[in-house]
Every structure is written in structure tokens, then in C-alpha cells.
């Protein structure tokens, strides 16, 4: 919420003017799945997870650029409770009952192999680029690691593993990175 709070925005700009700070990181998609920017891509708008937290983001980025501040957008990728709830068939699930799995913080993840979700992330990234972000920081590009790992099931990744035993977690992540590189 810092980028959307006038007093905190002013503080960051003052820091930029009076210190050696040369970059800022702004959340585009946070740990709970909310989109903080005015996205325009059909796939992103259709999901409905927009929460416009940052008024006049284009102007803010332009102002930061005038001050020679590099603007990095952070996108939390596979930790996404909103998307997991809306698309449980693409979410990491409990092995025991196939409901949506949650970590110890009660947060859900999307299965790394869910290609439809990859398109969502690419579209959001393109929206961020058109707003003027200089760089994107993709965070939580991983499988879950803190929760009941004995009761966890990856509906898409597990199917890929059955089809080809060499399709492990590392391969799923490599495929996602290759997809990002190709599309972006």
C-alpha cells in the first residue's frame, strides 16, 4: 500500500532527492493475489482480482524516472490464494480430499505446471510494461515449502510426471521460465 499512500509516496520521493537511492520496488501482484495496478489485458480483467491501490501510477512512474529512479514491479507468482480459490483445478491441492491446500500462513498456491496461469502472468507483465515499469521481479516462482507437505498434491504437475517420469519439479520450473522468456 506504500505506493498508493500519499504520505509514504512523498517520503520515498524525498529519499530519492536526498540520498543515493536509485531504485524502488512496487508490488504489482501481492502475496494474496490482488493486482494493484490498472491492468487492461482481457485475461487479467476477467479474473477480477483488481484492487486499484495506486492512483496515477503512470504519473508516479514518470516522476520517479525524472529523478533517475529505476522502477521495479514485483509480481508474486505461484503463491496466489485468489486464483487458487477461483480455479481449484489449477491449484495445489490436498492429497486427502483434493480441496485447495494451504501453507501454515493459510495461503494457497497455483500448480507450477498450470499453463493457463502462465498466460495470466504474461498478460499482467505486459500490462506493467505499458505502464512504464523498468523491470519486473518475479517472486515465489517455486513449489510450496511450508505446510503439511505430507498431504499435498499437484494436479497438473503430477499428471505430467505420470506421462513422462522425467517431468519433475525442476523441469516444470524450467518450462515456466522458458515460457516467460519466449513471451516477454
mmCIF file with all atom_site columns, C-alpha atoms in Angstrom, residues 22-163:
data_model
loop_
_atom_site.group_PDB
_atom_site.id
_atom_site.type_symbol
_atom_site.label_atom_id
_atom_site.label_alt_id
_atom_site.label_comp_id
_atom_site.label_asym_id
_atom_site.label_entity_id
_atom_site.label_seq_id
_atom_site.pdbx_PDB_ins_code
_atom_site.Cartn_x
_atom_site.Cartn_y
_atom_site.Cartn_z
_atom_site.occupancy
_atom_site.B_iso_or_equiv
_atom_site.pdbx_formal_charge
_atom_site.auth_seq_id
_atom_site.auth_comp_id
_atom_site.auth_asym_id
_atom_site.auth_atom_id
_atom_site.pdbx_PDB_model_num
ATOM 1   C CA . UNK A 1 22  ? 18.334  4.759   -7.250  1.00 0.00 ? 22  UNK A CA 1
ATOM 2   C CA . UNK A 1 23  ? 15.501  2.224   -7.404  1.00 0.00 ? 23  UNK A CA 1
ATOM 3   C CA . UNK A 1 24  ? 12.117  1.431   -5.909  1.00 0.00 ? 24  UNK A CA 1
ATOM 4   C CA . UNK A 1 25  ? 10.125  -1.781  -5.869  1.00 0.00 ? 25  UNK A CA 1
ATOM 5   C CA . UNK A 1 26  ? 6.346   -1.553  -6.196  1.00 0.00 ? 26  UNK A CA 1
ATOM 6   C CA . UNK A 1 27  ? 4.022   -4.527  -5.693  1.00 0.00 ? 27  UNK A CA 1
ATOM 7   C CA . UNK A 1 28  ? 2.020   -5.244  -8.841  1.00 0.00 ? 28  UNK A CA 1
ATOM 8   C CA . UNK A 1 29  ? 0.574   -8.506  -7.529  1.00 0.00 ? 29  UNK A CA 1
ATOM 9   C CA . UNK A 1 30  ? 0.971   -9.203  -3.847  1.00 0.00 ? 30  UNK A CA 1
ATOM 10  C CA . UNK A 1 31  ? 1.082   -12.385 -1.782  1.00 0.00 ? 31  UNK A CA 1
ATOM 11  C CA . UNK A 1 32  ? -2.701  -12.660 -1.611  1.00 0.00 ? 32  UNK A CA 1
ATOM 12  C CA . UNK A 1 33  ? -3.238  -12.366 -5.376  1.00 0.00 ? 33  UNK A CA 1
ATOM 13  C CA . UNK A 1 34  ? -4.537  -8.786  -5.554  1.00 0.00 ? 34  UNK A CA 1
ATOM 14  C CA . UNK A 1 35  ? -3.499  -6.750  -8.597  1.00 0.00 ? 35  UNK A CA 1
ATOM 15  C CA . UNK A 1 36  ? -2.527  -3.234  -7.526  1.00 0.00 ? 36  UNK A CA 1
ATOM 16  C CA . UNK A 1 37  ? -2.217  -1.583  -10.948 1.00 0.00 ? 37  UNK A CA 1
ATOM 17  C CA . UNK A 1 38  ? -4.872  -0.642  -13.509 1.00 0.00 ? 38  UNK A CA 1
ATOM 18  C CA . UNK A 1 39  ? -4.493  -3.745  -15.687 1.00 0.00 ? 39  UNK A CA 1
ATOM 19  C CA . UNK A 1 40  ? -6.123  -3.761  -19.109 1.00 0.00 ? 40  UNK A CA 1
ATOM 20  C CA . UNK A 1 41  ? -5.466  -7.223  -20.531 1.00 0.00 ? 41  UNK A CA 1
ATOM 21  C CA . UNK A 1 42  ? -8.671  -9.192  -21.025 1.00 0.00 ? 42  UNK A CA 1
ATOM 22  C CA . UNK A 1 43  ? -7.400  -12.218 -19.116 1.00 0.00 ? 43  UNK A CA 1
ATOM 23  C CA . UNK A 1 44  ? -6.376  -10.129 -16.092 1.00 0.00 ? 44  UNK A CA 1
ATOM 24  C CA . UNK A 1 45  ? -9.538  -8.009  -16.042 1.00 0.00 ? 45  UNK A CA 1
ATOM 25  C CA . UNK A 1 46  ? -11.735 -11.106 -16.466 1.00 0.00 ? 46  UNK A CA 1
ATOM 26  C CA . UNK A 1 47  ? -10.313 -12.713 -13.304 1.00 0.00 ? 47  UNK A CA 1
ATOM 27  C CA . UNK A 1 48  ? -11.453 -9.671  -11.326 1.00 0.00 ? 48  UNK A CA 1
ATOM 28  C CA . UNK A 1 49  ? -8.670  -9.507  -8.744  1.00 0.00 ? 49  UNK A CA 1
ATOM 29  C CA . UNK A 1 50  ? -8.018  -5.827  -9.370  1.00 0.00 ? 50  UNK A CA 1
ATOM 30  C CA . UNK A 1 51  ? -7.708  -3.572  -6.362  1.00 0.00 ? 51  UNK A CA 1
ATOM 31  C CA . UNK A 1 52  ? -6.536  -0.230  -7.632  1.00 0.00 ? 52  UNK A CA 1
ATOM 32  C CA . UNK A 1 53  ? -4.265  0.782   -4.801  1.00 0.00 ? 53  UNK A CA 1
ATOM 33  C CA . UNK A 1 54  ? -2.019  3.176   -6.678  1.00 0.00 ? 54  UNK A CA 1
ATOM 34  C CA . UNK A 1 55  ? -3.738  6.246   -8.114  1.00 0.00 ? 55  UNK A CA 1
ATOM 35  C CA . UNK A 1 56  ? -1.978  7.867   -11.074 1.00 0.00 ? 56  UNK A CA 1
ATOM 36  C CA . UNK A 1 57  ? 0.616   5.108   -11.388 1.00 0.00 ? 57  UNK A CA 1
ATOM 37  C CA . UNK A 1 58  ? 1.778   6.359   -14.809 1.00 0.00 ? 58  UNK A CA 1
ATOM 38  C CA . UNK A 1 59  ? 2.434   9.817   -13.383 1.00 0.00 ? 59  UNK A CA 1
ATOM 39  C CA . UNK A 1 60  ? 4.210   8.354   -10.368 1.00 0.00 ? 60  UNK A CA 1
ATOM 40  C CA . UNK A 1 61  ? 6.497   6.278   -12.567 1.00 0.00 ? 61  UNK A CA 1
ATOM 41  C CA . UNK A 1 62  ? 7.163   9.269   -14.836 1.00 0.00 ? 62  UNK A CA 1
ATOM 42  C CA . UNK A 1 63  ? 8.046   11.383  -11.782 1.00 0.00 ? 63  UNK A CA 1
ATOM 43  C CA . UNK A 1 64  ? 10.400  8.697   -10.498 1.00 0.00 ? 64  UNK A CA 1
ATOM 44  C CA . UNK A 1 65  ? 12.023  8.448   -13.933 1.00 0.00 ? 65  UNK A CA 1
ATOM 45  C CA . UNK A 1 66  ? 12.590  12.231  -13.963 1.00 0.00 ? 66  UNK A CA 1
ATOM 46  C CA . UNK A 1 67  ? 14.519  11.732  -10.735 1.00 0.00 ? 67  UNK A CA 1
ATOM 47  C CA . UNK A 1 68  ? 16.576  8.933   -12.354 1.00 0.00 ? 68  UNK A CA 1
ATOM 48  C CA . UNK A 1 69  ? 14.898  6.308   -10.200 1.00 0.00 ? 69  UNK A CA 1
ATOM 49  C CA . UNK A 1 70  ? 14.660  2.816   -11.663 1.00 0.00 ? 70  UNK A CA 1
ATOM 50  C CA . UNK A 1 71  ? 11.157  1.390   -11.114 1.00 0.00 ? 71  UNK A CA 1
ATOM 51  C CA . UNK A 1 72  ? 10.868  -2.339  -10.428 1.00 0.00 ? 72  UNK A CA 1
ATOM 52  C CA . UNK A 1 73  ? 7.492   -4.077  -10.323 1.00 0.00 ? 73  UNK A CA 1
ATOM 53  C CA . UNK A 1 74  ? 7.135   -7.120  -8.049  1.00 0.00 ? 74  UNK A CA 1
ATOM 54  C CA . UNK A 1 75  ? 4.819   -9.917  -9.095  1.00 0.00 ? 75  UNK A CA 1
ATOM 55  C CA . UNK A 1 76  ? 4.210   -12.715 -6.622  1.00 0.00 ? 76  UNK A CA 1
ATOM 56  C CA . UNK A 1 77  ? 3.691   -15.628 -8.979  1.00 0.00 ? 77  UNK A CA 1
ATOM 57  C CA . UNK A 1 78  ? 2.629   -19.065 -7.742  1.00 0.00 ? 78  UNK A CA 1
ATOM 58  C CA . UNK A 1 79  ? 1.547   -18.062 -4.242  1.00 0.00 ? 79  UNK A CA 1
ATOM 59  C CA . UNK A 1 80  ? -1.924  -16.810 -5.174  1.00 0.00 ? 80  UNK A CA 1
ATOM 60  C CA . UNK A 1 81  ? -4.877  -17.612 -2.894  1.00 0.00 ? 81  UNK A CA 1
ATOM 61  C CA . UNK A 1 82  ? -7.412  -15.706 -5.010  1.00 0.00 ? 82  UNK A CA 1
ATOM 62  C CA . UNK A 1 83  ? -6.583  -17.519 -8.237  1.00 0.00 ? 83  UNK A CA 1
ATOM 63  C CA . UNK A 1 84  ? -6.346  -20.868 -6.420  1.00 0.00 ? 84  UNK A CA 1
ATOM 64  C CA . UNK A 1 85  ? -9.826  -20.373 -4.956  1.00 0.00 ? 85  UNK A CA 1
ATOM 65  C CA . UNK A 1 86  ? -11.267 -19.345 -8.331  1.00 0.00 ? 86  UNK A CA 1
ATOM 66  C CA . UNK A 1 87  ? -9.576  -22.235 -10.161 1.00 0.00 ? 87  UNK A CA 1
ATOM 67  C CA . UNK A 1 88  ? -9.166  -25.135 -7.721  1.00 0.00 ? 88  UNK A CA 1
ATOM 68  C CA . UNK A 1 89  ? -8.419  -27.481 -10.622 1.00 0.00 ? 89  UNK A CA 1
ATOM 69  C CA . UNK A 1 90  ? -5.182  -25.482 -11.192 1.00 0.00 ? 90  UNK A CA 1
ATOM 70  C CA . UNK A 1 91  ? -4.364  -25.064 -7.505  1.00 0.00 ? 91  UNK A CA 1
ATOM 71  C CA . UNK A 1 92  ? -2.097  -27.103 -5.311  1.00 0.00 ? 92  UNK A CA 1
ATOM 72  C CA . UNK A 1 93  ? -4.486  -29.473 -3.548  1.00 0.00 ? 93  UNK A CA 1
ATOM 73  C CA . UNK A 1 94  ? -4.677  -31.672 -0.510  1.00 0.00 ? 94  UNK A CA 1
ATOM 74  C CA . UNK A 1 95  ? -3.957  -35.269 -1.409  1.00 0.00 ? 95  UNK A CA 1
ATOM 75  C CA . UNK A 1 96  ? -6.542  -36.419 1.149   1.00 0.00 ? 96  UNK A CA 1
ATOM 76  C CA . UNK A 1 97  ? -9.639  -34.733 -0.270  1.00 0.00 ? 97  UNK A CA 1
ATOM 77  C CA . UNK A 1 98  ? -8.489  -32.708 -3.340  1.00 0.00 ? 98  UNK A CA 1
ATOM 78  C CA . UNK A 1 99  ? -9.530  -29.409 -1.726  1.00 0.00 ? 99  UNK A CA 1
ATOM 79  C CA . UNK A 1 100 ? -7.257  -26.383 -2.079  1.00 0.00 ? 100 UNK A CA 1
ATOM 80  C CA . UNK A 1 101 ? -4.104  -26.840 0.003   1.00 0.00 ? 101 UNK A CA 1
ATOM 81  C CA . UNK A 1 102 ? -2.850  -24.034 2.269   1.00 0.00 ? 102 UNK A CA 1
ATOM 82  C CA . UNK A 1 103 ? 0.502   -23.407 3.863   1.00 0.00 ? 103 UNK A CA 1
ATOM 83  C CA . UNK A 1 104 ? 0.994   -22.568 7.541   1.00 0.00 ? 104 UNK A CA 1
ATOM 84  C CA . UNK A 1 105 ? 0.075   -18.921 6.828   1.00 0.00 ? 105 UNK A CA 1
ATOM 85  C CA . UNK A 1 106 ? -3.198  -20.108 5.243   1.00 0.00 ? 106 UNK A CA 1
ATOM 86  C CA . UNK A 1 107 ? -2.011  -19.092 1.769   1.00 0.00 ? 107 UNK A CA 1
ATOM 87  C CA . UNK A 1 108 ? -2.635  -21.181 -1.352  1.00 0.00 ? 108 UNK A CA 1
ATOM 88  C CA . UNK A 1 109 ? -0.506  -21.830 -4.402  1.00 0.00 ? 109 UNK A CA 1
ATOM 89  C CA . UNK A 1 110 ? -1.197  -22.448 -8.067  1.00 0.00 ? 110 UNK A CA 1
ATOM 90  C CA . UNK A 1 111 ? 0.337   -25.599 -9.553  1.00 0.00 ? 111 UNK A CA 1
ATOM 91  C CA . UNK A 1 112 ? 3.558   -24.542 -11.322 1.00 0.00 ? 112 UNK A CA 1
ATOM 92  C CA . UNK A 1 113 ? 2.531   -26.526 -14.419 1.00 0.00 ? 113 UNK A CA 1
ATOM 93  C CA . UNK A 1 114 ? -0.793  -24.689 -14.936 1.00 0.00 ? 114 UNK A CA 1
ATOM 94  C CA . UNK A 1 115 ? -0.211  -23.174 -18.390 1.00 0.00 ? 115 UNK A CA 1
ATOM 95  C CA . UNK A 1 116 ? -3.418  -21.127 -18.337 1.00 0.00 ? 116 UNK A CA 1
ATOM 96  C CA . UNK A 1 117 ? -1.995  -19.372 -15.299 1.00 0.00 ? 117 UNK A CA 1
ATOM 97  C CA . UNK A 1 118 ? 1.235   -18.706 -17.160 1.00 0.00 ? 118 UNK A CA 1
ATOM 98  C CA . UNK A 1 119 ? -0.793  -16.702 -19.699 1.00 0.00 ? 119 UNK A CA 1
ATOM 99  C CA . UNK A 1 120 ? -2.297  -14.704 -16.830 1.00 0.00 ? 120 UNK A CA 1
ATOM 100 C CA . UNK A 1 121 ? 1.171   -13.829 -15.514 1.00 0.00 ? 121 UNK A CA 1
ATOM 101 C CA . UNK A 1 122 ? 2.404   -12.897 -19.003 1.00 0.00 ? 122 UNK A CA 1
ATOM 102 C CA . UNK A 1 123 ? -0.618  -10.635 -19.594 1.00 0.00 ? 123 UNK A CA 1
ATOM 103 C CA . UNK A 1 124 ? -0.114  -8.931  -16.234 1.00 0.00 ? 124 UNK A CA 1
ATOM 104 C CA . UNK A 1 125 ? 3.573   -8.449  -17.053 1.00 0.00 ? 125 UNK A CA 1
ATOM 105 C CA . UNK A 1 126 ? 2.697   -6.839  -20.376 1.00 0.00 ? 126 UNK A CA 1
ATOM 106 C CA . UNK A 1 127 ? 0.248   -4.514  -18.605 1.00 0.00 ? 127 UNK A CA 1
ATOM 107 C CA . UNK A 1 128 ? 3.005   -3.483  -16.177 1.00 0.00 ? 128 UNK A CA 1
ATOM 108 C CA . UNK A 1 129 ? 5.412   -2.812  -19.019 1.00 0.00 ? 129 UNK A CA 1
ATOM 109 C CA . UNK A 1 130 ? 2.931   -0.498  -20.747 1.00 0.00 ? 130 UNK A CA 1
ATOM 110 C CA . UNK A 1 131 ? 2.634   1.493   -17.510 1.00 0.00 ? 131 UNK A CA 1
ATOM 111 C CA . UNK A 1 132 ? 6.368   2.215   -17.590 1.00 0.00 ? 132 UNK A CA 1
ATOM 112 C CA . UNK A 1 133 ? 7.964   -0.251  -15.177 1.00 0.00 ? 133 UNK A CA 1
ATOM 113 C CA . UNK A 1 134 ? 11.657  -0.703  -15.995 1.00 0.00 ? 134 UNK A CA 1
ATOM 114 C CA . UNK A 1 135 ? 11.965  -4.220  -14.690 1.00 0.00 ? 135 UNK A CA 1
ATOM 115 C CA . UNK A 1 136 ? 9.807   -6.987  -13.285 1.00 0.00 ? 136 UNK A CA 1
ATOM 116 C CA . UNK A 1 137 ? 10.758  -9.013  -10.247 1.00 0.00 ? 137 UNK A CA 1
ATOM 117 C CA . UNK A 1 138 ? 9.008   -12.373 -10.319 1.00 0.00 ? 138 UNK A CA 1
ATOM 118 C CA . UNK A 1 139 ? 8.757   -13.685 -6.774  1.00 0.00 ? 139 UNK A CA 1
ATOM 119 C CA . UNK A 1 140 ? 7.519   -17.009 -5.424  1.00 0.00 ? 140 UNK A CA 1
ATOM 120 C CA . UNK A 1 141 ? 8.409   -18.931 -8.538  1.00 0.00 ? 141 UNK A CA 1
ATOM 121 C CA . UNK A 1 142 ? 8.530   -22.164 -6.651  1.00 0.00 ? 142 UNK A CA 1
ATOM 122 C CA . UNK A 1 143 ? 6.548   -25.023 -5.269  1.00 0.00 ? 143 UNK A CA 1
ATOM 123 C CA . UNK A 1 144 ? 5.215   -24.688 -1.701  1.00 0.00 ? 144 UNK A CA 1
ATOM 124 C CA . UNK A 1 145 ? 7.640   -25.491 1.088   1.00 0.00 ? 145 UNK A CA 1
ATOM 125 C CA . UNK A 1 146 ? 5.974   -24.741 4.435   1.00 0.00 ? 146 UNK A CA 1
ATOM 126 C CA . UNK A 1 147 ? 2.773   -26.509 5.243   1.00 0.00 ? 147 UNK A CA 1
ATOM 127 C CA . UNK A 1 148 ? 1.568   -30.059 5.577   1.00 0.00 ? 148 UNK A CA 1
ATOM 128 C CA . UNK A 1 149 ? 3.772   -31.466 2.835   1.00 0.00 ? 149 UNK A CA 1
ATOM 129 C CA . UNK A 1 150 ? 2.501   -34.995 3.550   1.00 0.00 ? 150 UNK A CA 1
ATOM 130 C CA . UNK A 1 151 ? -0.979  -34.009 2.341   1.00 0.00 ? 151 UNK A CA 1
ATOM 131 C CA . UNK A 1 152 ? -0.091  -32.209 -0.881  1.00 0.00 ? 152 UNK A CA 1
ATOM 132 C CA . UNK A 1 153 ? -0.992  -32.937 -4.486  1.00 0.00 ? 153 UNK A CA 1
ATOM 133 C CA . UNK A 1 154 ? -0.125  -31.127 -7.714  1.00 0.00 ? 154 UNK A CA 1
ATOM 134 C CA . UNK A 1 155 ? -2.977  -31.941 -10.115 1.00 0.00 ? 155 UNK A CA 1
ATOM 135 C CA . UNK A 1 156 ? -1.216  -30.817 -13.283 1.00 0.00 ? 156 UNK A CA 1
ATOM 136 C CA . UNK A 1 157 ? 2.417   -31.465 -12.391 1.00 0.00 ? 157 UNK A CA 1
ATOM 137 C CA . UNK A 1 158 ? 1.571   -34.962 -11.095 1.00 0.00 ? 158 UNK A CA 1
ATOM 138 C CA . UNK A 1 159 ? -0.231  -35.783 -14.368 1.00 0.00 ? 159 UNK A CA 1
ATOM 139 C CA . UNK A 1 160 ? 2.820   -34.622 -16.336 1.00 0.00 ? 160 UNK A CA 1
ATOM 140 C CA . UNK A 1 161 ? 5.018   -36.846 -14.181 1.00 0.00 ? 161 UNK A CA 1
ATOM 141 C CA . UNK A 1 162 ? 2.805   -39.853 -14.885 1.00 0.00 ? 162 UNK A CA 1
ATOM 142 C CA . UNK A 1 163 ? 3.020   -39.148 -18.640 1.00 0.00 ? 163 UNK A CA 1
#
